[in-house]
PDB file of C-alpha atoms in Angstrom:
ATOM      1  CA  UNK A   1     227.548  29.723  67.950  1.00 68.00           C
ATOM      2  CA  UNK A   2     229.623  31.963  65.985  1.00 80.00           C
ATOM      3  CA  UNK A   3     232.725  30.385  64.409  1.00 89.00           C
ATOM      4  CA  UNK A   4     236.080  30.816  65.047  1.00 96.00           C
ATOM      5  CA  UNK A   5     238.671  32.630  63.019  1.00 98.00           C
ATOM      6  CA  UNK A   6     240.811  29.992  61.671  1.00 98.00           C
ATOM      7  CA  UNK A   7     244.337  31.338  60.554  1.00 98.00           C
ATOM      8  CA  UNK A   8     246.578  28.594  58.792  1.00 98.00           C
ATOM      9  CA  UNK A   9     250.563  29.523  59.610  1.00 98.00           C
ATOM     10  CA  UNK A  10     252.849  28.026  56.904  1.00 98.00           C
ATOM     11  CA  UNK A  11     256.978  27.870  58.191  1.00 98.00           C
ATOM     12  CA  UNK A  12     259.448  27.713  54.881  1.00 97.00           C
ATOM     13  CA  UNK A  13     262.763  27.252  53.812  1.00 96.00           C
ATOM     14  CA  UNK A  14     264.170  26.394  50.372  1.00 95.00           C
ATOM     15  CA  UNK A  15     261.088  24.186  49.495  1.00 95.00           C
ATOM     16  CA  UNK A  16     259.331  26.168  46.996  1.00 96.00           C
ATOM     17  CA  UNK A  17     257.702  23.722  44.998  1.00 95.00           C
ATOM     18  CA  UNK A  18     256.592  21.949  48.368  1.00 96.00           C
ATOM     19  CA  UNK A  19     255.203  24.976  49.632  1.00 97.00           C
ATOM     20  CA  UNK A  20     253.304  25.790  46.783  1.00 96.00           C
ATOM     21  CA  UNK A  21     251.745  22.568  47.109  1.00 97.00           C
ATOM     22  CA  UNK A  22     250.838  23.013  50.461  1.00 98.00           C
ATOM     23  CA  UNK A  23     249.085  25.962  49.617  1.00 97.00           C
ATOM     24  CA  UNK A  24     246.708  25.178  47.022  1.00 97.00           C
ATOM     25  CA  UNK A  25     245.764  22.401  49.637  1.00 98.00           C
ATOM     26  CA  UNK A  26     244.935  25.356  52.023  1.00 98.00           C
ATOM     27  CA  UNK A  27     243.160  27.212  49.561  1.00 96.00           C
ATOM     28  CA  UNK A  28     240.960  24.412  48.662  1.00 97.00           C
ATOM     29  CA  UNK A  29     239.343  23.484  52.019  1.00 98.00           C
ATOM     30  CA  UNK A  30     235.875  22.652  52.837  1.00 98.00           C
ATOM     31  CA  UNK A  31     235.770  25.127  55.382  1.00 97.00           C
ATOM     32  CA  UNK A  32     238.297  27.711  54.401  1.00 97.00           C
ATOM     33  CA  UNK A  33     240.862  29.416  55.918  1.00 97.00           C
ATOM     34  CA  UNK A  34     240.069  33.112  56.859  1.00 97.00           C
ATOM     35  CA  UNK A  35     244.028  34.149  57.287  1.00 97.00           C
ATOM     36  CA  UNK A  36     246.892  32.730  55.610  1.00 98.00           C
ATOM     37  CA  UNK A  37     250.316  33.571  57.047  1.00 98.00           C
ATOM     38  CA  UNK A  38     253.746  32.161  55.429  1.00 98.00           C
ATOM     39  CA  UNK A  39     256.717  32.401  57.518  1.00 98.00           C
ATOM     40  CA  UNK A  40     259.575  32.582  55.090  1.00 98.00           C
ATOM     41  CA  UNK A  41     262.578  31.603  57.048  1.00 97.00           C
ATOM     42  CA  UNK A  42     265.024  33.539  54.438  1.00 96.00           C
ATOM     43  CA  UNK A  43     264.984  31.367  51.854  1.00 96.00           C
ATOM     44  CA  UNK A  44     267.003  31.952  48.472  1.00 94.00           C
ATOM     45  CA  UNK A  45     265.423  29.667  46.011  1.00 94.00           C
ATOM     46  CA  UNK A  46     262.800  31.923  44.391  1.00 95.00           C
ATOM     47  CA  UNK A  47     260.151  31.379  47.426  1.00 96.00           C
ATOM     48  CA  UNK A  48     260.456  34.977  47.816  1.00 95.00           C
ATOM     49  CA  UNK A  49     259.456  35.810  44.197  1.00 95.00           C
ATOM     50  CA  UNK A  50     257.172  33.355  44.089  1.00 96.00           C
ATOM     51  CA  UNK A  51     255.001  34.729  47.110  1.00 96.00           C
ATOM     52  CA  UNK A  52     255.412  37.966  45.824  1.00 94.00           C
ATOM     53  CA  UNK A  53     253.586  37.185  42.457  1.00 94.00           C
ATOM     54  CA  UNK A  54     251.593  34.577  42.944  1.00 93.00           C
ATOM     55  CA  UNK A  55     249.882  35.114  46.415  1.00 93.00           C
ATOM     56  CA  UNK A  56     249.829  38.601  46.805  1.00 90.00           C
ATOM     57  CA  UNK A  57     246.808  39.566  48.796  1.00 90.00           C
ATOM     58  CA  UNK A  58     245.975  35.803  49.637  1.00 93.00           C
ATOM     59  CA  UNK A  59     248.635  35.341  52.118  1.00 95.00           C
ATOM     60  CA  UNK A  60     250.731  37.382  54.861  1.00 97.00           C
ATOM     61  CA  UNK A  61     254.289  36.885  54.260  1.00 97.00           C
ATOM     62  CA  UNK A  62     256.599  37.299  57.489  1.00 97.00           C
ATOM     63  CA  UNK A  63     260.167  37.327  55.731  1.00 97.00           C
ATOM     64  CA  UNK A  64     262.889  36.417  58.499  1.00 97.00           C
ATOM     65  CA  UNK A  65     266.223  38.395  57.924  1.00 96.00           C
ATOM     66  CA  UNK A  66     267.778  34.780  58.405  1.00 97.00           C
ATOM     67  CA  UNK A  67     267.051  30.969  58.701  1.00 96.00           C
ATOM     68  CA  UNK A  68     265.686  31.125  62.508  1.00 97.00           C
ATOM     69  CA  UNK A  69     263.929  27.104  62.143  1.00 96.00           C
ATOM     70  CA  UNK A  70     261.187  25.660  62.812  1.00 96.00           C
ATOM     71  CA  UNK A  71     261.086  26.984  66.354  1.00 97.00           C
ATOM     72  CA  UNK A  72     261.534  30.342  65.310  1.00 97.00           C
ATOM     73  CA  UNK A  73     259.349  30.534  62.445  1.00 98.00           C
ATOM     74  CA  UNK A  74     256.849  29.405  64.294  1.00 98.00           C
ATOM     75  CA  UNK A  75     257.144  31.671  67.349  1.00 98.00           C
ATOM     76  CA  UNK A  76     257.240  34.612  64.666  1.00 97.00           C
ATOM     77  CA  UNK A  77     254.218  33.235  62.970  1.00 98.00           C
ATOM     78  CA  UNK A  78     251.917  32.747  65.754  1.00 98.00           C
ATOM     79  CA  UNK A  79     252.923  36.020  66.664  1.00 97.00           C
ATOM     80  CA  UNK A  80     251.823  37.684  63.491  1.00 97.00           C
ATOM     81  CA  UNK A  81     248.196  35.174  63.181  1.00 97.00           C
ATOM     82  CA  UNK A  82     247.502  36.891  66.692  1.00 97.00           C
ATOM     83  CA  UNK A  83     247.852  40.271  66.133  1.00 96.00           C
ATOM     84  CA  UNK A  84     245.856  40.009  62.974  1.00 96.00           C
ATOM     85  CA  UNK A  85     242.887  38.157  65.138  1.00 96.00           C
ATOM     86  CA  UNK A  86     243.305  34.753  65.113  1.00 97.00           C
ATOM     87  CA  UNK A  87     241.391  32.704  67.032  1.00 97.00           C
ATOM     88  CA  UNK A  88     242.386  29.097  66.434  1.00 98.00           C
ATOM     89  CA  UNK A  89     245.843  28.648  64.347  1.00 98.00           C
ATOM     90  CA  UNK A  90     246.449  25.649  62.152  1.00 98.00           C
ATOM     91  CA  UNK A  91     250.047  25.140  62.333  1.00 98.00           C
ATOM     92  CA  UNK A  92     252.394  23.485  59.662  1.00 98.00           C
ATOM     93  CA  UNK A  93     255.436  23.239  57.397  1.00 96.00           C
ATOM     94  CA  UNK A  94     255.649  23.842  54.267  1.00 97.00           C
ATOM     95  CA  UNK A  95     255.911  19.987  53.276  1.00 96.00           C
ATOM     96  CA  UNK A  96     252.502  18.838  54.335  1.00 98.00           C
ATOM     97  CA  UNK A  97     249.399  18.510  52.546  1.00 98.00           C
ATOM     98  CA  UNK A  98     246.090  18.512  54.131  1.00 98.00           C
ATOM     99  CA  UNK A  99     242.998  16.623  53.032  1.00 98.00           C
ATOM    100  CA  UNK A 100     240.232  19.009  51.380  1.00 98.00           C
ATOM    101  CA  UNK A 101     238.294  18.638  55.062  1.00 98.00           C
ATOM    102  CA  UNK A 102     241.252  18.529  57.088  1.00 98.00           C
ATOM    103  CA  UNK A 103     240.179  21.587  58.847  1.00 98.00           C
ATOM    104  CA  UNK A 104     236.793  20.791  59.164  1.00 98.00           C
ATOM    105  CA  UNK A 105     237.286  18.191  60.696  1.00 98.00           C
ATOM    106  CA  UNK A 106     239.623  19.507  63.392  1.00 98.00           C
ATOM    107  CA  UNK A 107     237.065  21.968  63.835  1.00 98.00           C
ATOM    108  CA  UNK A 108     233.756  19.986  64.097  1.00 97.00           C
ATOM    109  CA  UNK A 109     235.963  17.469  66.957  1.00 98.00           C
ATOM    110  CA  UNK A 110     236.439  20.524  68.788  1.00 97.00           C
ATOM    111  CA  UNK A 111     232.932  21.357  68.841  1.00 97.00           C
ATOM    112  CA  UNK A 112     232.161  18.020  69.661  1.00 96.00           C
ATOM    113  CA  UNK A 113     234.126  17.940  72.791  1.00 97.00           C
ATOM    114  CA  UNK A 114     233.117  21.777  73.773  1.00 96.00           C
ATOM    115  CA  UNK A 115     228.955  20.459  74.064  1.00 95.00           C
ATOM    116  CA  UNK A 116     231.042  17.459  76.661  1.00 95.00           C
ATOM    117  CA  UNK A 117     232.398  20.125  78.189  1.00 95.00           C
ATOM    118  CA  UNK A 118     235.473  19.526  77.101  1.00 95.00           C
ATOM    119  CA  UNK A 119     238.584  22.028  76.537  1.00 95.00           C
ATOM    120  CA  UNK A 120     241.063  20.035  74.509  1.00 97.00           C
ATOM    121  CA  UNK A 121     245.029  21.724  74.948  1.00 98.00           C
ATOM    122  CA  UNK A 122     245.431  21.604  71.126  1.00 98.00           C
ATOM    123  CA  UNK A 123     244.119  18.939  68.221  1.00 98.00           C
ATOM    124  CA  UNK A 124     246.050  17.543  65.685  1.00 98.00           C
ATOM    125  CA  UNK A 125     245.375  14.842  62.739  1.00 98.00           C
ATOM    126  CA  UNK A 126     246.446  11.391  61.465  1.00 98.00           C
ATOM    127  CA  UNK A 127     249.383  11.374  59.756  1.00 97.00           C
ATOM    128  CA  UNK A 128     250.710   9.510  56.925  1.00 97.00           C
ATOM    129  CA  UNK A 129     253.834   9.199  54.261  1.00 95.00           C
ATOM    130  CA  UNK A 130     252.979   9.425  50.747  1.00 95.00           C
ATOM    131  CA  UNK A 131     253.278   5.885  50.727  1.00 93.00           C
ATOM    132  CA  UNK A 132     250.680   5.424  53.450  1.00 94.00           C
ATOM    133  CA  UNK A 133     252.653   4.697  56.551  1.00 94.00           C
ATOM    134  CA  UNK A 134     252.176   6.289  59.467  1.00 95.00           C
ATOM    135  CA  UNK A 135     254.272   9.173  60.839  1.00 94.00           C
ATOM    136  CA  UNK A 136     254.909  11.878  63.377  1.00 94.00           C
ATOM    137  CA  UNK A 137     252.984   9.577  65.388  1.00 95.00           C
ATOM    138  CA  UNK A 138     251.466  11.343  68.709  1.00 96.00           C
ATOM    139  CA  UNK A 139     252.099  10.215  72.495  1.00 95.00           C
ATOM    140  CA  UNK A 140     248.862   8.495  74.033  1.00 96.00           C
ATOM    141  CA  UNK A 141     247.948  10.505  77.434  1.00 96.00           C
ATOM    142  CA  UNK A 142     247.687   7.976  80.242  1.00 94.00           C
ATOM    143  CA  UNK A 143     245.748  10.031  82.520  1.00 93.00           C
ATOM    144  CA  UNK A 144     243.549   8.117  84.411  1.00 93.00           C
ATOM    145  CA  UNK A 145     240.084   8.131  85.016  1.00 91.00           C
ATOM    146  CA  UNK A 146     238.163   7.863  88.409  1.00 91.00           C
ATOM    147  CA  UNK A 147     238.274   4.168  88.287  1.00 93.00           C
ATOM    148  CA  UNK A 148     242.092   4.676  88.041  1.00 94.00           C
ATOM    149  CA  UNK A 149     242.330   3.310  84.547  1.00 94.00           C
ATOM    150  CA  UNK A 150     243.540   4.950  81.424  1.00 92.00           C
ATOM    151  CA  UNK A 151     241.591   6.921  80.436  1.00 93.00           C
ATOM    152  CA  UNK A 152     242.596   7.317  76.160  1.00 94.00           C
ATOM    153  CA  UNK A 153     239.939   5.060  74.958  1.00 93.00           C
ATOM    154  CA  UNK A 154     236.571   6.756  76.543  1.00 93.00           C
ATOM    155  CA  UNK A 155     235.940   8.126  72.712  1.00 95.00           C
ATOM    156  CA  UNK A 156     238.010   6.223  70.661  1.00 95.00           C
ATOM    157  CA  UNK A 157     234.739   5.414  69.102  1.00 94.00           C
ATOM    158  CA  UNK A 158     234.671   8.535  67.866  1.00 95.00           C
ATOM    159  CA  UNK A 159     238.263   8.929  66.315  1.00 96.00           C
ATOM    160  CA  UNK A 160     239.416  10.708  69.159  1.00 98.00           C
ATOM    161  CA  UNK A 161     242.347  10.111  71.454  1.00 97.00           C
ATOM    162  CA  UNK A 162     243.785  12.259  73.772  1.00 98.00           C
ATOM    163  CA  UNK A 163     247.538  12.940  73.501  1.00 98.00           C
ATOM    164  CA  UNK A 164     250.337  14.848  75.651  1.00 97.00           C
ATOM    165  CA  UNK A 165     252.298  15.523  72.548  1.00 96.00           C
ATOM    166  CA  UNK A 166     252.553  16.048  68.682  1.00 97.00           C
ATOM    167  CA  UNK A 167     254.635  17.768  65.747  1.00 97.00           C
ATOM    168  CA  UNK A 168     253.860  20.725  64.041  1.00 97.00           C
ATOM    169  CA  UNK A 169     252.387  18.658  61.014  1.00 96.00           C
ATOM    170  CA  UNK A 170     248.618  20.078  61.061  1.00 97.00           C
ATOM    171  CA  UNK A 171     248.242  21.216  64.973  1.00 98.00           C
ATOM    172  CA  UNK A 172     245.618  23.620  65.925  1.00 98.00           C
ATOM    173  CA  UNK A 173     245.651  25.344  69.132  1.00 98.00           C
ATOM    174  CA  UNK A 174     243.842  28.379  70.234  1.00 98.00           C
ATOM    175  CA  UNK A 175     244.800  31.682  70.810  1.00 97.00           C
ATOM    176  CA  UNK A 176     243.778  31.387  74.834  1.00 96.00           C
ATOM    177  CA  UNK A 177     245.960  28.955  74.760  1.00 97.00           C
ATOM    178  CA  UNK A 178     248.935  30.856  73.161  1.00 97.00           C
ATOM    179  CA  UNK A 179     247.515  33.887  75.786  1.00 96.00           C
ATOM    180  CA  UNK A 180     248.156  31.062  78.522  1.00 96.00           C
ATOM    181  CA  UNK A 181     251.476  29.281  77.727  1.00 97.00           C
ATOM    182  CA  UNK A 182     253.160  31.749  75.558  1.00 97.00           C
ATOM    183  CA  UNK A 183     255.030  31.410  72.234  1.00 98.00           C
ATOM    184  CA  UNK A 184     257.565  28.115  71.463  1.00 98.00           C
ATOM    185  CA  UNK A 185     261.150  28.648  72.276  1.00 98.00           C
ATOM    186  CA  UNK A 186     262.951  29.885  69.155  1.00 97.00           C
ATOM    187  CA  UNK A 187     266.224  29.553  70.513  1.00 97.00           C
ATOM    188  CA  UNK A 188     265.526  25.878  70.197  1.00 98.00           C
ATOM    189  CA  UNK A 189     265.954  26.193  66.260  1.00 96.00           C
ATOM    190  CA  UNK A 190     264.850  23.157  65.153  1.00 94.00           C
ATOM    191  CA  UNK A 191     263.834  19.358  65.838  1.00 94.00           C
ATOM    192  CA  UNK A 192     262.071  18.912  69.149  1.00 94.00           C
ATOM    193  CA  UNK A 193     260.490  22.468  69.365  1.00 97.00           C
ATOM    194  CA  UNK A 194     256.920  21.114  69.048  1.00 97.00           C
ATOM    195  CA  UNK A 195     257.431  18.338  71.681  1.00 96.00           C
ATOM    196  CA  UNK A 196     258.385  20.839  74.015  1.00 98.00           C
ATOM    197  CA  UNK A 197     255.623  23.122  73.286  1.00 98.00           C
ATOM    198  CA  UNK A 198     252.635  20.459  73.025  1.00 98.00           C
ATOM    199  CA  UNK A 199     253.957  19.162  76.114  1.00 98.00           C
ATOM    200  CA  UNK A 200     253.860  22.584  77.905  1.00 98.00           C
ATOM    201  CA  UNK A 201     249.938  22.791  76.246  1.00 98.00           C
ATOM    202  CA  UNK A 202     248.969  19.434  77.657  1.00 97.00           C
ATOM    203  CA  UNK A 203     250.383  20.182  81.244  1.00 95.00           C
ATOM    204  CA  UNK A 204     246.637  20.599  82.817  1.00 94.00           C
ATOM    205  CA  UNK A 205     244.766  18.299  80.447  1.00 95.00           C
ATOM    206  CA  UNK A 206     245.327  16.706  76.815  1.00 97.00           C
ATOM    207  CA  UNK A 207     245.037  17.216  73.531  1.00 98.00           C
ATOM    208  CA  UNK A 208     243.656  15.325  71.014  1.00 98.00           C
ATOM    209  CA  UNK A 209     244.544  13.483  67.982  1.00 98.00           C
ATOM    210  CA  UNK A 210     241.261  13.660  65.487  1.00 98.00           C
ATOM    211  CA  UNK A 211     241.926  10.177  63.478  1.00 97.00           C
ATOM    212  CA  UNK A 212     239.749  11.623  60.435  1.00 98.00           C
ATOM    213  CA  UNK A 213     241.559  14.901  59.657  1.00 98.00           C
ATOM    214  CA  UNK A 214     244.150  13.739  57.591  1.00 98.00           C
ATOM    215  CA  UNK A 215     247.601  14.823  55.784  1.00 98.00           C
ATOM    216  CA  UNK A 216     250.484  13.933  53.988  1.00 98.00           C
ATOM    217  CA  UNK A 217     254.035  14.359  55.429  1.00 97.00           C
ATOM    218  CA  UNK A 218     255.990  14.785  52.119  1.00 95.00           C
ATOM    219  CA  UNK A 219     259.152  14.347  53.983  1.00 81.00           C
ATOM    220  CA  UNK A 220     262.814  14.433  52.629  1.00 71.00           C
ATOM    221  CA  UNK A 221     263.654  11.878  55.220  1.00 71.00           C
ATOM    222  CA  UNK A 222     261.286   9.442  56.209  1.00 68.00           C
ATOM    223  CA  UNK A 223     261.554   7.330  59.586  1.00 70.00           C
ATOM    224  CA  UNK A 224     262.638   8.159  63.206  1.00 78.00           C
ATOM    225  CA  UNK A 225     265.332  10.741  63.578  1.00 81.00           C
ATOM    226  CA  UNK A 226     268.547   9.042  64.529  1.00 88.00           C
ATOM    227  CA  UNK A 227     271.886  10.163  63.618  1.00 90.00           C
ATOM    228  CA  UNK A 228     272.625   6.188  63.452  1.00 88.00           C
ATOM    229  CA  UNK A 229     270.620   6.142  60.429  1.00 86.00           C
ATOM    230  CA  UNK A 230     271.246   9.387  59.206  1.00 85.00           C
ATOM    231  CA  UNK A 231     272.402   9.457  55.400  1.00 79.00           C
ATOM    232  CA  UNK A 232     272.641  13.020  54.446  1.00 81.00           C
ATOM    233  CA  UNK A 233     275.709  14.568  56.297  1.00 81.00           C
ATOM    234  CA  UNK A 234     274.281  18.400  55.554  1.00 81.00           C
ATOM    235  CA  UNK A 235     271.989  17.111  58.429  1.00 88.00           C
ATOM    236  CA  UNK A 236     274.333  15.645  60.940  1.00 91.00           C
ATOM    237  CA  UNK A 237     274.836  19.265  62.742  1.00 92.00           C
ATOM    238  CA  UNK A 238     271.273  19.106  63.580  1.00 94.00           C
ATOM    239  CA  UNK A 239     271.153  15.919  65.956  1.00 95.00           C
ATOM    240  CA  UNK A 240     273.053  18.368  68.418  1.00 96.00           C
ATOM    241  CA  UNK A 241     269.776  20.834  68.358  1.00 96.00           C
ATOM    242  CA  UNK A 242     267.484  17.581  68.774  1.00 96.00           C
ATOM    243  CA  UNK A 243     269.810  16.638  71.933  1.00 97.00           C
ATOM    244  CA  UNK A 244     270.108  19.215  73.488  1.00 98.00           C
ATOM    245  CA  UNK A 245     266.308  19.879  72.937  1.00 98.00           C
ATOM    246  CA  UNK A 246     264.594  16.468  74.372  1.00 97.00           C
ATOM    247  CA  UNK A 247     266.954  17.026  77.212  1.00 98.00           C
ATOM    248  CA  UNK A 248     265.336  20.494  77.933  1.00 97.00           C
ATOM    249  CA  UNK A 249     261.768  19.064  77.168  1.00 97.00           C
ATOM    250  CA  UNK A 250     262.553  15.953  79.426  1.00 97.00           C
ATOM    251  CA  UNK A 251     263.634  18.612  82.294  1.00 96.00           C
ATOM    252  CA  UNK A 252     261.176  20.833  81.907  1.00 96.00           C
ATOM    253  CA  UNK A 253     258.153  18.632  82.287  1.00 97.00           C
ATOM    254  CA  UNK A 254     259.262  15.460  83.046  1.00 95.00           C
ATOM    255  CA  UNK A 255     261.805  16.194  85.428  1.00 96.00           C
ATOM    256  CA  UNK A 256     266.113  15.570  85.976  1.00 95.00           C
ATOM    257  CA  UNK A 257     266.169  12.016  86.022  1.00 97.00           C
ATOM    258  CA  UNK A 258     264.330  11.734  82.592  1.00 97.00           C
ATOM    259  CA  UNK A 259     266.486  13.900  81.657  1.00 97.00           C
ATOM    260  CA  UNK A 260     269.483  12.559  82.609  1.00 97.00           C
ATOM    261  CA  UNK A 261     268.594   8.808  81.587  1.00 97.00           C
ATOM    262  CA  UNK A 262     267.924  10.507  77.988  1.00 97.00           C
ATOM    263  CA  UNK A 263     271.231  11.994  78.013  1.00 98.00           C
ATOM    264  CA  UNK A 264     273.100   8.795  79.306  1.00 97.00           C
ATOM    265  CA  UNK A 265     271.538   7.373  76.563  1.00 97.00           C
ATOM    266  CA  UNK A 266     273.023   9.678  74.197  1.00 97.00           C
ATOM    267  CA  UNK A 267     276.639   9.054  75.626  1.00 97.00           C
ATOM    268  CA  UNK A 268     276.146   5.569  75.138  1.00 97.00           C
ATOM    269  CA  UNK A 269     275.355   5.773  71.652  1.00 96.00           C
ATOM    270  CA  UNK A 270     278.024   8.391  70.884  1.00 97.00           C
ATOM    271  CA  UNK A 271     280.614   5.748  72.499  1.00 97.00           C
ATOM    272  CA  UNK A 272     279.284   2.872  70.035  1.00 96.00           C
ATOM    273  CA  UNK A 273     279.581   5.389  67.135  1.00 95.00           C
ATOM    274  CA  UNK A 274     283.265   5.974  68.319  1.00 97.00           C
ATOM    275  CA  UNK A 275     283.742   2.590  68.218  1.00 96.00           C
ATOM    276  CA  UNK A 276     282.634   1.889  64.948  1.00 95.00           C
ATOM    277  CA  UNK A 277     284.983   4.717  63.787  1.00 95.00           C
ATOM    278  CA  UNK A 278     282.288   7.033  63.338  1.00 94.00           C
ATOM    279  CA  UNK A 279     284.134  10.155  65.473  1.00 94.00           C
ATOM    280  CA  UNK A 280     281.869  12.914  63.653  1.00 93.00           C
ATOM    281  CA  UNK A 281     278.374  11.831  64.802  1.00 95.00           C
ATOM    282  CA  UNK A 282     279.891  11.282  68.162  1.00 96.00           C
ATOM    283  CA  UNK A 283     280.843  14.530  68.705  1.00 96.00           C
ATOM    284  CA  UNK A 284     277.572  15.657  67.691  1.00 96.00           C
ATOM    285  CA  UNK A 285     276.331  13.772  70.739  1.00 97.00           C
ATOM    286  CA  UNK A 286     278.283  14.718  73.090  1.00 97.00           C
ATOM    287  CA  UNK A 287     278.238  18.420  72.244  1.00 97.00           C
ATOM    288  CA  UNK A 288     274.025  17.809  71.971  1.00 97.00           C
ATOM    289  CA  UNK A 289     274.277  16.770  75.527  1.00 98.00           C
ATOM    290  CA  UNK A 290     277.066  19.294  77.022  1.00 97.00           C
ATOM    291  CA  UNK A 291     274.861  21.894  75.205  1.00 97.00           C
ATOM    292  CA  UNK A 292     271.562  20.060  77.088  1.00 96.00           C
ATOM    293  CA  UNK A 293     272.765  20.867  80.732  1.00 94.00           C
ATOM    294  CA  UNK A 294     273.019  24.779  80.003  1.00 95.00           C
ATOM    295  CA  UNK A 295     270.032  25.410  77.812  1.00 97.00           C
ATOM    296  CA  UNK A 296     267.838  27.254  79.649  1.00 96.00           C
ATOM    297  CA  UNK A 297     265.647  29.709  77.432  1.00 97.00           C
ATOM    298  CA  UNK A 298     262.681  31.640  79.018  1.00 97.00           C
ATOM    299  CA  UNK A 299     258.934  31.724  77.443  1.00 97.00           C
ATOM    300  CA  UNK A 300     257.823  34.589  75.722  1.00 96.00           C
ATOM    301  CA  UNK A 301     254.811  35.737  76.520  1.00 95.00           C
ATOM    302  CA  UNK A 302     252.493  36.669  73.414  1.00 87.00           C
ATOM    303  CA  UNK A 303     250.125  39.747  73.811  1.00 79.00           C
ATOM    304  CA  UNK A 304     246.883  38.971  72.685  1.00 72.00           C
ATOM    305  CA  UNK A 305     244.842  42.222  72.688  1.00 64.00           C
TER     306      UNK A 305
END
């Protein structure tokens, strides 16, 4: 069987020592990349300059003309891996670092499940801090099986478990798949663009976490987003994009009272803020859910051929 072309797409901003990292890790996989593409979401810190010099004619650089997120980075970067003939793309931002055989591994579970029979909607892998903990956790599927149980555990002796969502921290889905579902939302910016999209990937049938391809998420803020716990105020504004986001992702594919539970949820929170004299983060909130019950943007469709 002839193997895929594997094309690894990198999102930046303003992390150039990070990215450079994350790189190198690329470049030294067991079973290398054969396209690199780095989205470089306008950043002004020397990433730029540093691309330019140091990885000419080892990666694609797609510069944006301004900071479009996560969403949109991505949804330019796909883009670009598919025109240039990617087959599978290994998704990621610029602050994680892969294992030497973190591809490999993604790729030998897929082969694995293809001689079952099996079509997984996208695979991801086990992710930890650099301290070790766990993070960017993925949602179990609870399919069931013909018996009627769950159905996660039927190859959990095999480090495989299949999963309805995950983050764009080391995600590989294939370019059918793109051809199928289309391209994430970029209007979505940032914070809860992958949920929506993995979710829209799983619809039919799962994906799958792969336990034994592993990174590190060298995040600036560990731990759950919450704007209860957020400490860095240049970050506050963003709570309103993650909002307004799970509100669309609960709509979209879980359905209006999800949705609207999630966003009651919100108003809740935004009153005990108020209370505690904490007016900022609840207007975040609301605005995050006002913002929620008119966001509506369509899929774009990528062209594949």
């Amino acid at each position: 069987m002839r193997a895929p072309v594997v094309f690894a797409v990198v999102v930046t901003w303003n992390r150039r020592a990070l990215l450079e990292q994350c790189l190198a890790h690329l470049m030294a996989q067991t079973r290398p990349c054969d396209g690199l593409i780095v989205v470089d979401n306008a950043s002004d810190d020397g990433t730029a300059d540093m691309l330019a010099d140091a990885w000419a004619g080892r990666a694609t650089v797609v510069r944006m003309a301004t900071n479009t997120g996560g969403a949109g980075g991505f949804n330019a970067g796909i883009r670009a891996a598919v025109q240039a003939g990617a087959e599978r793309l290994w998704l990621m931002d610029d602050d994680v670092l892969a294992a030497l055989d973190a591809l490999q591994t993604l790729l030998a579970a897929e082969d694995g499940l293809a001689s079952e029979g099996v079509t997984s909607a996208f695979l991801c892998s086990s992710v930890r801090s650099p301290d070790g903990h766990l993070t960017n956790t993925p949602e179990i599927d609870r399919r069931e099986n013909v018996l009627g149980y769950p159905d996660w555990g039927e190859r959990l002796d095999r480090g495989l478990i299949p999963v309805r969502q995950a983050t764009f921290v080391s995600l590989m889905v294939s370019r059918s798949a793109v051809a199928r579902h289309g391209l994430p939302l970029a209007p979505m910016f940032v914070w809860g663009d992958d949920t929506e999209y993995t979710l829209r990937l799983s619809r039919q049938a799962p994906g799958h976490l792969v336990a034994a391809s592993r990174v590190v998420h060298v995040r600036a803020t560990p731990g759950r987003l919450s704007i209860e716990t957020e400490t860095d105020p240049g970050r506050e504004r963003l709570h309103r994009y993650l909002t307004r986001n799970v509100i669309l992702a609960k709509r979209r594919h879980e359905g209006k009272g999800p949705a609207a539970r999630y966003a009651l949820s919100r108003l809740r929170m935004a009153v005990g803020l108020a209370l505690k004299g904490r007016w900022r983060q609840a207007g975040v909130l609301v605005a995050g859910v006002m913002d929620g019950a008119r966001f509506s943007p369509e899929v774009e469709p990528c062209p594949t051929s």
